[in-house]
Amino acid sequence: MIKAITGTKDILPDQISEWKRLEKIVEEQMSFFNYKEIRTPTFEETVLFSRGIGESTDIVSKEMYTFIDRSGTSITLKPEMTASVVRAFIEHKLSKKQSLHKLYYISSMFRQERPQAGRLREFHQFGAEAIGGNDPMLDAEMIELAYSILKLFGLKNLEIKINSLGVPSEREKYKNELQNYLKDKIDNLSEDSKKRFETNILRIFDSKDEKDIEIMANAPKILEFLGEESLNHFEEVKNYLDEIGIKYTVDFKLVRGLDYYTNTTFEIVSGSVGAQSALCGGGRYNLLIEQLGGQSTPATGFAAGMERILLACRNEGCEEKNESSIDIYLVRMEPAKKQNVFKIADRLRLSGIKTELDYLSRSVKAQMREANRMKAKYVLFVGGEEFEKGNTVLKVMETGIQEELPLGKFDEIINRIKK
Ligand code: HAM
């Protein structure tokens, strides 16, 4: 049997309503906040991500789906959208049109991670990017926007964590300090963290190893290394959040897994999904546009993992029951022909009525069973003596009341159903 690739998932019809509910909330909130949708290709030149996200990150060093296509170009399935959005922003010279672009997306992403609950190899993100503004209000707006979507979806067990990674010069000073602090503790670090000490020292904060966590708890904190401007920016983000009553905790361990961040970083975590608790992550990336060949442009954004959000919702019992039903089921009886029913169905459907009919030449009894299974609001009997007189019988399923209606007065049937 051919099965779906490990780490990928089919979304079956009975799961779709929750996806659609989430997508609808995303689209509505994005429109209330005036973000415009952008769609970019599924794959890009590999260099976009290696340069954008950073060579030493886990994503680039071990998780990307990369292949050489027939023309010899190195191609990568997008592991995230920020680099792609920035590429599109530069390529289409969007900065010439207006100075601030507020963009959003809903799309599949691909990362070859070890699959587990809430961690897939093809997963879906929605996210937003505001390109062209350095105002801390925009960072706060990102947090507010992401949080509002999660709340509207019905999630409760949420925590917002924020931090600032400052600018590169501040971060370099901090990394040196961290190196000094860890120098005589290296032997006690996990194997992974020993490697990270060399390649990406900040990521040691992400280690789940107990000993690492204990060591890092006493490490110097980045906020102590920020200059006045970075500190002010961070204070203002917090002030804006206070202004609208959004609660957060400052977490000096929040370093994020992508290299492009400057200043603000944030995550929204859920207590309802186990180890993969980050539902959403983002922050400011003021240097990325220049790094990818554009003009220096400040930007900030976030992305949220939709599978994790749906999982959290399932675990919290916040799913909404969607009793899918049809408006009308057409039950055919002799002497009516299939063509007669097909024609009636066509007219009903084109009038905006959800209509179903029998394709399997079933008995009247079996057709009624189908109508009940589909929770049809009405059944229209097409056939019998009434049909010979040019009539049909409309049955209201809830009350059992039946009414004979002339087929010639089709509008009457439609009006009854639409009432
Ligand atoms: P990220 O933290 O890599 O950030 O991903 C954002 C969210 O995507 C995570 O919090 C998580 O919910 C979800 N996610 C990531 N990997 C997986 C996976 N393998 N399976 C399921 N869900 C996953 C970014 O992608 C940045 N582009 C966010 C951003 C936008 N920063 C600025 N603008």
Tab-separated table of N, CA and C in Angstrom, residues 329-347 349 355-363 367 380 382-384 387 407:
chain	number	residue	atom	x	y	z
A	329	TYR	N	-33.000	16.760	-0.297
A	329	TYR	CA	-32.630	15.498	-0.945
A	329	TYR	C	-33.775	15.121	-1.880
A	330	LEU	N	-33.435	14.798	-3.111
A	330	LEU	CA	-34.461	14.436	-4.087
A	330	LEU	C	-34.634	12.923	-4.097
A	331	VAL	N	-35.806	12.462	-3.729
A	331	VAL	CA	-36.071	11.018	-3.738
A	331	VAL	C	-36.830	10.672	-5.016
A	332	ARG	N	-36.240	9.823	-5.807
A	332	ARG	CA	-36.872	9.461	-7.093
A	332	ARG	C	-37.699	8.187	-6.943
A	333	MET	N	-38.878	8.230	-7.537
A	333	MET	CA	-39.724	7.037	-7.585
A	333	MET	C	-40.214	6.886	-9.019
A	334	GLU	N	-40.560	5.662	-9.405
A	334	GLU	CA	-41.174	5.466	-10.720
A	334	GLU	C	-42.470	6.269	-10.752
A	335	PRO	N	-42.934	6.780	-11.834
A	335	PRO	CA	-42.332	6.626	-13.150
A	335	PRO	C	-41.319	7.715	-13.503
A	336	ALA	N	-40.925	8.553	-12.517
A	336	ALA	CA	-39.953	9.616	-12.846
A	336	ALA	C	-38.638	8.981	-13.300
A	337	LYS	N	-38.016	9.627	-14.245
A	337	LYS	CA	-36.739	9.123	-14.767
A	337	LYS	C	-35.599	9.879	-14.065
A	338	LYS	N	-34.406	9.279	-14.157
A	338	LYS	CA	-33.239	9.949	-13.577
A	338	LYS	C	-33.069	11.347	-14.165
A	339	GLN	N	-33.368	11.453	-15.489
A	339	GLN	CA	-33.218	12.759	-16.150
A	339	GLN	C	-34.091	13.831	-15.497
A	340	ASN	N	-35.305	13.431	-15.078
A	340	ASN	CA	-36.213	14.413	-14.447
A	340	ASN	C	-35.584	14.952	-13.163
A	341	VAL	N	-35.041	14.035	-12.373
A	341	VAL	CA	-34.470	14.436	-11.087
A	341	VAL	C	-33.201	15.266	-11.301
A	342	PHE	N	-32.434	14.842	-12.286
A	342	PHE	CA	-31.186	15.546	-12.616
A	342	PHE	C	-31.485	17.007	-12.976
A	343	LYS	N	-32.566	17.193	-13.742
A	343	LYS	CA	-32.943	18.541	-14.173
A	343	LYS	C	-33.422	19.392	-12.983
A	344	ILE	N	-34.190	18.760	-12.093
A	344	ILE	CA	-34.671	19.506	-10.908
A	344	ILE	C	-33.464	19.899	-10.033
A	345	ALA	N	-32.544	18.956	-9.857
A	345	ALA	CA	-31.339	19.229	-9.045
A	345	ALA	C	-30.572	20.410	-9.634
A	346	ASP	N	-30.453	20.409	-10.952
A	346	ASP	CA	-29.719	21.488	-11.628
A	346	ASP	C	-30.348	22.841	-11.297
A	347	ARG	N	-31.674	22.916	-11.387
A	347	ARG	CA	-32.349	24.190	-11.134
A	347	ARG	C	-32.203	24.614	-9.670
A	349	ARG	N	-29.814	23.750	-7.511
A	349	ARG	CA	-28.424	24.122	-7.214
A	349	ARG	C	-28.095	25.499	-7.775
A	355	THR	N	-28.256	20.765	-2.702
A	355	THR	CA	-29.132	19.692	-3.165
A	355	THR	C	-28.362	18.396	-3.362
A	356	GLU	N	-28.970	17.284	-2.960
A	356	GLU	CA	-28.336	15.983	-3.216
A	356	GLU	C	-29.380	15.044	-3.814
A	357	LEU	N	-28.898	14.087	-4.581
A	357	LEU	CA	-29.798	13.115	-5.195
A	357	LEU	C	-29.135	11.748	-5.199
A	358	ASP	N	-29.869	10.774	-5.661
A	358	ASP	CA	-29.374	9.388	-5.625
A	358	ASP	C	-28.650	9.051	-6.927
A	359	TYR	N	-27.426	8.540	-6.787
A	359	TYR	CA	-26.651	8.162	-7.986
A	359	TYR	C	-26.564	6.642	-8.108
A	360	LEU	N	-27.100	5.925	-7.099
A	360	LEU	CA	-26.830	4.487	-7.040
A	360	LEU	C	-28.094	3.651	-7.254
A	361	SER	N	-29.101	4.260	-7.856
A	361	SER	CA	-30.367	3.561	-8.152
A	361	SER	C	-30.904	2.829	-6.927
A	362	ARG	N	-30.953	3.523	-5.802
A	362	ARG	CA	-31.403	2.897	-4.555
A	362	ARG	C	-32.922	2.884	-4.438
A	363	SER	N	-33.422	2.036	-3.558
A	363	SER	CA	-34.858	1.985	-3.300
A	363	SER	C	-35.273	3.283	-2.599
A	367	GLN	N	-33.112	5.639	-0.152
A	367	GLN	CA	-32.922	7.072	-0.432
A	367	GLN	C	-33.310	7.902	0.793
A	380	LEU	N	-37.721	16.104	-1.415
A	380	LEU	CA	-38.689	16.315	-2.495
A	380	LEU	C	-38.899	14.960	-3.180
A	382	VAL	N	-40.034	12.868	-6.105
A	382	VAL	CA	-40.283	13.052	-7.536
A	382	VAL	C	-40.714	11.695	-8.075
A	383	GLY	N	-42.006	11.544	-8.371
A	383	GLY	CA	-42.489	10.246	-8.860
A	383	GLY	C	-43.896	9.975	-8.359
A	384	GLY	N	-44.365	8.765	-8.600
A	384	GLY	CA	-45.684	8.365	-8.128
A	384	GLY	C	-46.816	9.053	-8.874
A	387	PHE	N	-46.514	12.796	-9.619
A	387	PHE	CA	-45.646	13.154	-10.753
A	387	PHE	C	-46.446	13.073	-12.052
A	407	LEU	N	-44.888	21.028	-10.233
A	407	LEU	CA	-43.516	21.156	-10.771
A	407	LEU	C	-43.380	22.390	-11.651
